[in-house]
mmCIF file of C-alpha atoms in Angstrom:
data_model
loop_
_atom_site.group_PDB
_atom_site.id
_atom_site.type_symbol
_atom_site.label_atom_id
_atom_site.label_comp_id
_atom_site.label_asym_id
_atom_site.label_seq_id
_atom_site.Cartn_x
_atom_site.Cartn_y
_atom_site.Cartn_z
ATOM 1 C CA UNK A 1 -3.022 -9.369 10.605
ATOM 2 C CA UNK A 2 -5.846 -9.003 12.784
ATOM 3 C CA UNK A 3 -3.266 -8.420 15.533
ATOM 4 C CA UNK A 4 -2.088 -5.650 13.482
ATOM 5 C CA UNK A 5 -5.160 -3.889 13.321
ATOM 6 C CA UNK A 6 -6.365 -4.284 17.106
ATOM 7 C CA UNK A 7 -2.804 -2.920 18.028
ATOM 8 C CA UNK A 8 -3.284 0.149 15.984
ATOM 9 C CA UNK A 9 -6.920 1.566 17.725
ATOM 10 C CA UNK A 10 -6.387 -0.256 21.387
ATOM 11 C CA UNK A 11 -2.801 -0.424 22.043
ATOM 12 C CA UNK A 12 -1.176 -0.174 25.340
ATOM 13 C CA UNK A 13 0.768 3.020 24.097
ATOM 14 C CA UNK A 14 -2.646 3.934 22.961
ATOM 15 C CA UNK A 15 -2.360 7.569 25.062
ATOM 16 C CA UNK A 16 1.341 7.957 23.207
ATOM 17 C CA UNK A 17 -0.117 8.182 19.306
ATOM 18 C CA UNK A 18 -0.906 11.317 19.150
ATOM 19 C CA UNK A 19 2.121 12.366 19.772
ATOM 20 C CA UNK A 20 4.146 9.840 17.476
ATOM 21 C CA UNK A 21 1.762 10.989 14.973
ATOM 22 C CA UNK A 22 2.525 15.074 15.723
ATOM 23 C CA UNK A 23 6.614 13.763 15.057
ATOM 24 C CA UNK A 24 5.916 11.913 11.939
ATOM 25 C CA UNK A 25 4.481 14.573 10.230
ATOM 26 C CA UNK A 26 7.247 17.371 11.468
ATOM 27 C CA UNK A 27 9.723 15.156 10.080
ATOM 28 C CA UNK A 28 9.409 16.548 6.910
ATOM 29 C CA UNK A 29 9.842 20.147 8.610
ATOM 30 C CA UNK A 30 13.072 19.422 10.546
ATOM 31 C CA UNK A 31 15.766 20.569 8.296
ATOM 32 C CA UNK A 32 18.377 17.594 9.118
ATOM 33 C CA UNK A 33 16.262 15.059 7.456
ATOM 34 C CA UNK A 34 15.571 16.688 4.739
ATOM 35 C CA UNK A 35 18.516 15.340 2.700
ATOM 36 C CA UNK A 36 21.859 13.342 3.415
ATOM 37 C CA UNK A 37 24.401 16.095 4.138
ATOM 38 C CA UNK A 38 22.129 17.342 6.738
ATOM 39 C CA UNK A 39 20.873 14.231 8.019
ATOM 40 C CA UNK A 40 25.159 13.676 7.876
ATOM 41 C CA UNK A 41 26.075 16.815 9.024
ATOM 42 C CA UNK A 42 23.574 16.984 12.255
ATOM 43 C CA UNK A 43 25.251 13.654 13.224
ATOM 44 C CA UNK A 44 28.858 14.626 13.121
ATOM 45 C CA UNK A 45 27.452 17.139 15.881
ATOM 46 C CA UNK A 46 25.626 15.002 18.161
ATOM 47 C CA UNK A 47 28.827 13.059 18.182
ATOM 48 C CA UNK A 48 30.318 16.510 19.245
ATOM 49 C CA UNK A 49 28.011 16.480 22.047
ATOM 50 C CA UNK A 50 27.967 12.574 22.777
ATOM 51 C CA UNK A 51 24.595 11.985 21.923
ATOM 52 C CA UNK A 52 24.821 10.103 18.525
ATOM 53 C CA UNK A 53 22.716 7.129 19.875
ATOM 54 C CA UNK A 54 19.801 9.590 19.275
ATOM 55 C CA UNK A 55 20.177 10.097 15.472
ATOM 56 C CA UNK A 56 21.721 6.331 15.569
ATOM 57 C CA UNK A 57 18.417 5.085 17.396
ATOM 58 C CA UNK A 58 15.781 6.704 14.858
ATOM 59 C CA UNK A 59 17.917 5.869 12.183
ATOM 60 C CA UNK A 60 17.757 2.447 12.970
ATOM 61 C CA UNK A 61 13.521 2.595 13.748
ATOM 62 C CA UNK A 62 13.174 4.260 9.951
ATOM 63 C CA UNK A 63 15.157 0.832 8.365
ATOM 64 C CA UNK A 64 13.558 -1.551 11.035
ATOM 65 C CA UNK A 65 9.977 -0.027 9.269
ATOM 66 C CA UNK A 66 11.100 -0.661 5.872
ATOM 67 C CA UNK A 67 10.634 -4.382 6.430
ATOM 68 C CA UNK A 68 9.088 -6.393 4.088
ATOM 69 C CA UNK A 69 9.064 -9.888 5.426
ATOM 70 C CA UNK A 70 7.487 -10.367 8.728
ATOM 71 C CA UNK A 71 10.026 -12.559 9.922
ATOM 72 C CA UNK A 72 12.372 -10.320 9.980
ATOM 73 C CA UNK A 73 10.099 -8.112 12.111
ATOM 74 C CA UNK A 74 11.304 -10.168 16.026
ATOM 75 C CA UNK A 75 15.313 -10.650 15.544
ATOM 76 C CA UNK A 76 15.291 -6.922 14.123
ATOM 77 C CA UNK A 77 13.494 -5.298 17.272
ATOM 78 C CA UNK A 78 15.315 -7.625 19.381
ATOM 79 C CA UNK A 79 18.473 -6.122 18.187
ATOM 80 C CA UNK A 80 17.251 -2.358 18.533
ATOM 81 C CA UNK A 81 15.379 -2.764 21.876
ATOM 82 C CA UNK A 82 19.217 -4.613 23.284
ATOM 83 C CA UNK A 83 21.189 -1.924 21.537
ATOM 84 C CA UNK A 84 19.401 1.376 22.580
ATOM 85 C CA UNK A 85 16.229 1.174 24.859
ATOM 86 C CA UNK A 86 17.029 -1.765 27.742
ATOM 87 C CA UNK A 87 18.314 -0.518 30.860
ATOM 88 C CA UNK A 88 22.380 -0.038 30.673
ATOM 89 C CA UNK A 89 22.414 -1.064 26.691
ATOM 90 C CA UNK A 90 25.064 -0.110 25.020
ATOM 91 C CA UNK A 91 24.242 2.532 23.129
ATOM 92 C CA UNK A 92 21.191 3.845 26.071
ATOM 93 C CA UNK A 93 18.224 6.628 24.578
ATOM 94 C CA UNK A 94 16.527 8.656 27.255
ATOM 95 C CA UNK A 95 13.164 7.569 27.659
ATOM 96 C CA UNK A 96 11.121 7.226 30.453
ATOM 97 C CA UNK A 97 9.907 4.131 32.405
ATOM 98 C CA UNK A 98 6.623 3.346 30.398
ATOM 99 C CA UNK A 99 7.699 4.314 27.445
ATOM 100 C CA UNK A 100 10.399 1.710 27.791
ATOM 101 C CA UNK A 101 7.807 -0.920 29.368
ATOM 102 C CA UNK A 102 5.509 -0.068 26.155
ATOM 103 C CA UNK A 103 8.165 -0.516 24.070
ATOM 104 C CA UNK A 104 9.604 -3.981 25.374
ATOM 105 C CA UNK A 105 5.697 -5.454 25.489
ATOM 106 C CA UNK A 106 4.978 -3.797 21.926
ATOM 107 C CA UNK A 107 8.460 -6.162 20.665
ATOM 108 C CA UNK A 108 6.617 -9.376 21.979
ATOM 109 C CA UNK A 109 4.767 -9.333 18.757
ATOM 110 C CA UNK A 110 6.234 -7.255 16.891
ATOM 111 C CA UNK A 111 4.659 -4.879 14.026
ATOM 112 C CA UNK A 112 6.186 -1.803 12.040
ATOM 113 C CA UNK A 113 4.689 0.473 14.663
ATOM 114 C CA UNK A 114 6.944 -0.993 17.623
ATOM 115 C CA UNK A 115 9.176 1.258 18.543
ATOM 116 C CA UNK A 116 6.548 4.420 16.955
ATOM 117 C CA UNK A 117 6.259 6.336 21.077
ATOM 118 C CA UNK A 118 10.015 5.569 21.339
ATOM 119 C CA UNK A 119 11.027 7.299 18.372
ATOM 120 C CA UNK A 120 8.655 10.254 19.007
ATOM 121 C CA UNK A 121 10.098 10.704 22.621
ATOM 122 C CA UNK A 122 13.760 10.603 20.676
ATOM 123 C CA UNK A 123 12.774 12.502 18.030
ATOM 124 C CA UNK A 124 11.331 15.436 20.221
ATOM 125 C CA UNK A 125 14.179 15.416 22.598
ATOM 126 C CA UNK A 126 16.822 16.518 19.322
ATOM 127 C CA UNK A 127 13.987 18.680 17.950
ATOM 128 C CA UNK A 128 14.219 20.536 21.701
ATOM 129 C CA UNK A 129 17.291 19.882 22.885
ATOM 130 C CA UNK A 130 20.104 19.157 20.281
ATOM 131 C CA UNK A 131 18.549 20.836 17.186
ATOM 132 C CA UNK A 132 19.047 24.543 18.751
ATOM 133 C CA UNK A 133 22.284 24.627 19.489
ATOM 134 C CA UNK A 134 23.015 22.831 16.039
ATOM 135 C CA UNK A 135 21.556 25.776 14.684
ATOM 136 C CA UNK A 136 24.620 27.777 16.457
ATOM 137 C CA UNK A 137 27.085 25.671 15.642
ATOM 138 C CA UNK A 138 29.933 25.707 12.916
ATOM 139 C CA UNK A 139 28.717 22.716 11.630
ATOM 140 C CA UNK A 140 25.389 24.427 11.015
ATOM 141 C CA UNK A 141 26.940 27.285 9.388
ATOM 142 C CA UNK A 142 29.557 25.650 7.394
ATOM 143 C CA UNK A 143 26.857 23.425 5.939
ATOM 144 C CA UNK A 144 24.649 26.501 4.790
ATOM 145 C CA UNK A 145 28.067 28.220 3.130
ATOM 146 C CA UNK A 146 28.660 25.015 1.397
ATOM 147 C CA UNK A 147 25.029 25.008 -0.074
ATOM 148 C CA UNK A 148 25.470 28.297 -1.073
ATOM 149 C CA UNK A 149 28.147 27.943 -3.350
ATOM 150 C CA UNK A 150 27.301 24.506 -4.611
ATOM 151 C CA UNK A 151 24.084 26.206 -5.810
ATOM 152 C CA UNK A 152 21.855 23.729 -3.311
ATOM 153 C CA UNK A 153 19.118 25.306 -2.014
ATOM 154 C CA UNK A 154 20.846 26.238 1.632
ATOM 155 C CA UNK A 155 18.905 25.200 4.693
ATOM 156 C CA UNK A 156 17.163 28.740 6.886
ATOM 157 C CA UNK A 157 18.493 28.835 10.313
ATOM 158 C CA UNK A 158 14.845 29.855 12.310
ATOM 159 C CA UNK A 159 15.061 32.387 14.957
ATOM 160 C CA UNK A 160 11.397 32.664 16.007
ATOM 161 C CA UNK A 161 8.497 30.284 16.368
ATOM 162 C CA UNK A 162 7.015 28.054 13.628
ATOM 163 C CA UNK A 163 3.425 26.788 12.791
ATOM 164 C CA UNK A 164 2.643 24.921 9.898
ATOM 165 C CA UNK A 165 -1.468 24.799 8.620
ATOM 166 C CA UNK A 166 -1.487 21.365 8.999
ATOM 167 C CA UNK A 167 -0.758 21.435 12.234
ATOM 168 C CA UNK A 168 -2.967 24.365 13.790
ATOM 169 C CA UNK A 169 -5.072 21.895 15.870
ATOM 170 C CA UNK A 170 -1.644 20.558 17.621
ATOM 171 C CA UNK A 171 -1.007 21.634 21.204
ATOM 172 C CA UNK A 172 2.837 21.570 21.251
ATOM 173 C CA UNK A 173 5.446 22.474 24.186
ATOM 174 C CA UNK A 174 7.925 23.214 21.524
ATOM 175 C CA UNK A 175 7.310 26.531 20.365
ATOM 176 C CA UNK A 176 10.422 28.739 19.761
ATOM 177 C CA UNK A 177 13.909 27.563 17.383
ATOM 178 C CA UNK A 178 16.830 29.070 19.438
#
């Protein structure tokens, strides 16, 4: 417990919270997880574009934080850490040297925050990379036609920047939806 809370202020990924933070709160902004057949449909296309460890990866940090029993915590980040963030794993995310070094020391003792900076850097990487050219793809469009009819609220493609209130005090390199 005390662990817990000394990890939180004076981590070694200490520099990398603000920007896990700035991702957390956008995920309620980017449209593919704001309901299944997005969050489904988004994933068919990453497999398109052979990047499905991505949505796999922060898929699997979302269930890893819904642990309740702290025992669980060690063989759980073991298995995410071996499947998606050592070097050559089988299912390899692109993240950068200390990220991964934070990462595999932050799994020694595991807490719910663990893999917080490596799910950030994911996270951002669809947001810029991925998410765009969703936006022109069939998939995209054949999801908001389905919506349409089914009476489901469809999903807006975004053509120009976006700022939310909450986050006018962010500094962000992301800036314009393709």
């Amino acid at each position: 417990q005390n662990r817990q809370k000394w990890s939180a202020t004076h981590n070694t990924h200490n520099c990398l919270m603000p920007e896990t933070q700035v991702a957390n709160k956008r995920l309620v902004s980017f449209p593919p997880f704001k309901d299944k057949s997005g969050l489904d449909t988004f994933t068919r296309f990453l497999k398109t574009e052979f990047s499905e460890e991505n949505i796999e990866f922060w898929t699997a940090c979302e269930d890893y934080k819904k642990n309740k029993a702290s025992h669980q915590l060690l063989p759980k980040a073991k298995t995410i850490y071996e499947t998606f963030i050592r070097k050559d794993a089988p299912k390899e995310v692109n993240l950068d040297f200390h990220t991964k070094e934070v990462t595999a020391q932050n799994i020694t003792h595991p807490t719910l925050d663990s893999f917080d900076a490596a799910q950030a850097k994911v996270y951002r990487l669809m947001e810029q990379d991925s998410y765009p050219r969703f936006l022109r793809s069939d998939m995209y469009l054949d999801l908001i036609k389905g919506r349409e009819h089914s009476g489901h609220p469809a999903l807006r493609r975004r053509s120009r920047s976006f700022t939310f209130n909450e986050f006018q005090d962010v500094q962000s390199d992301f800036t314009i939806w393709l």
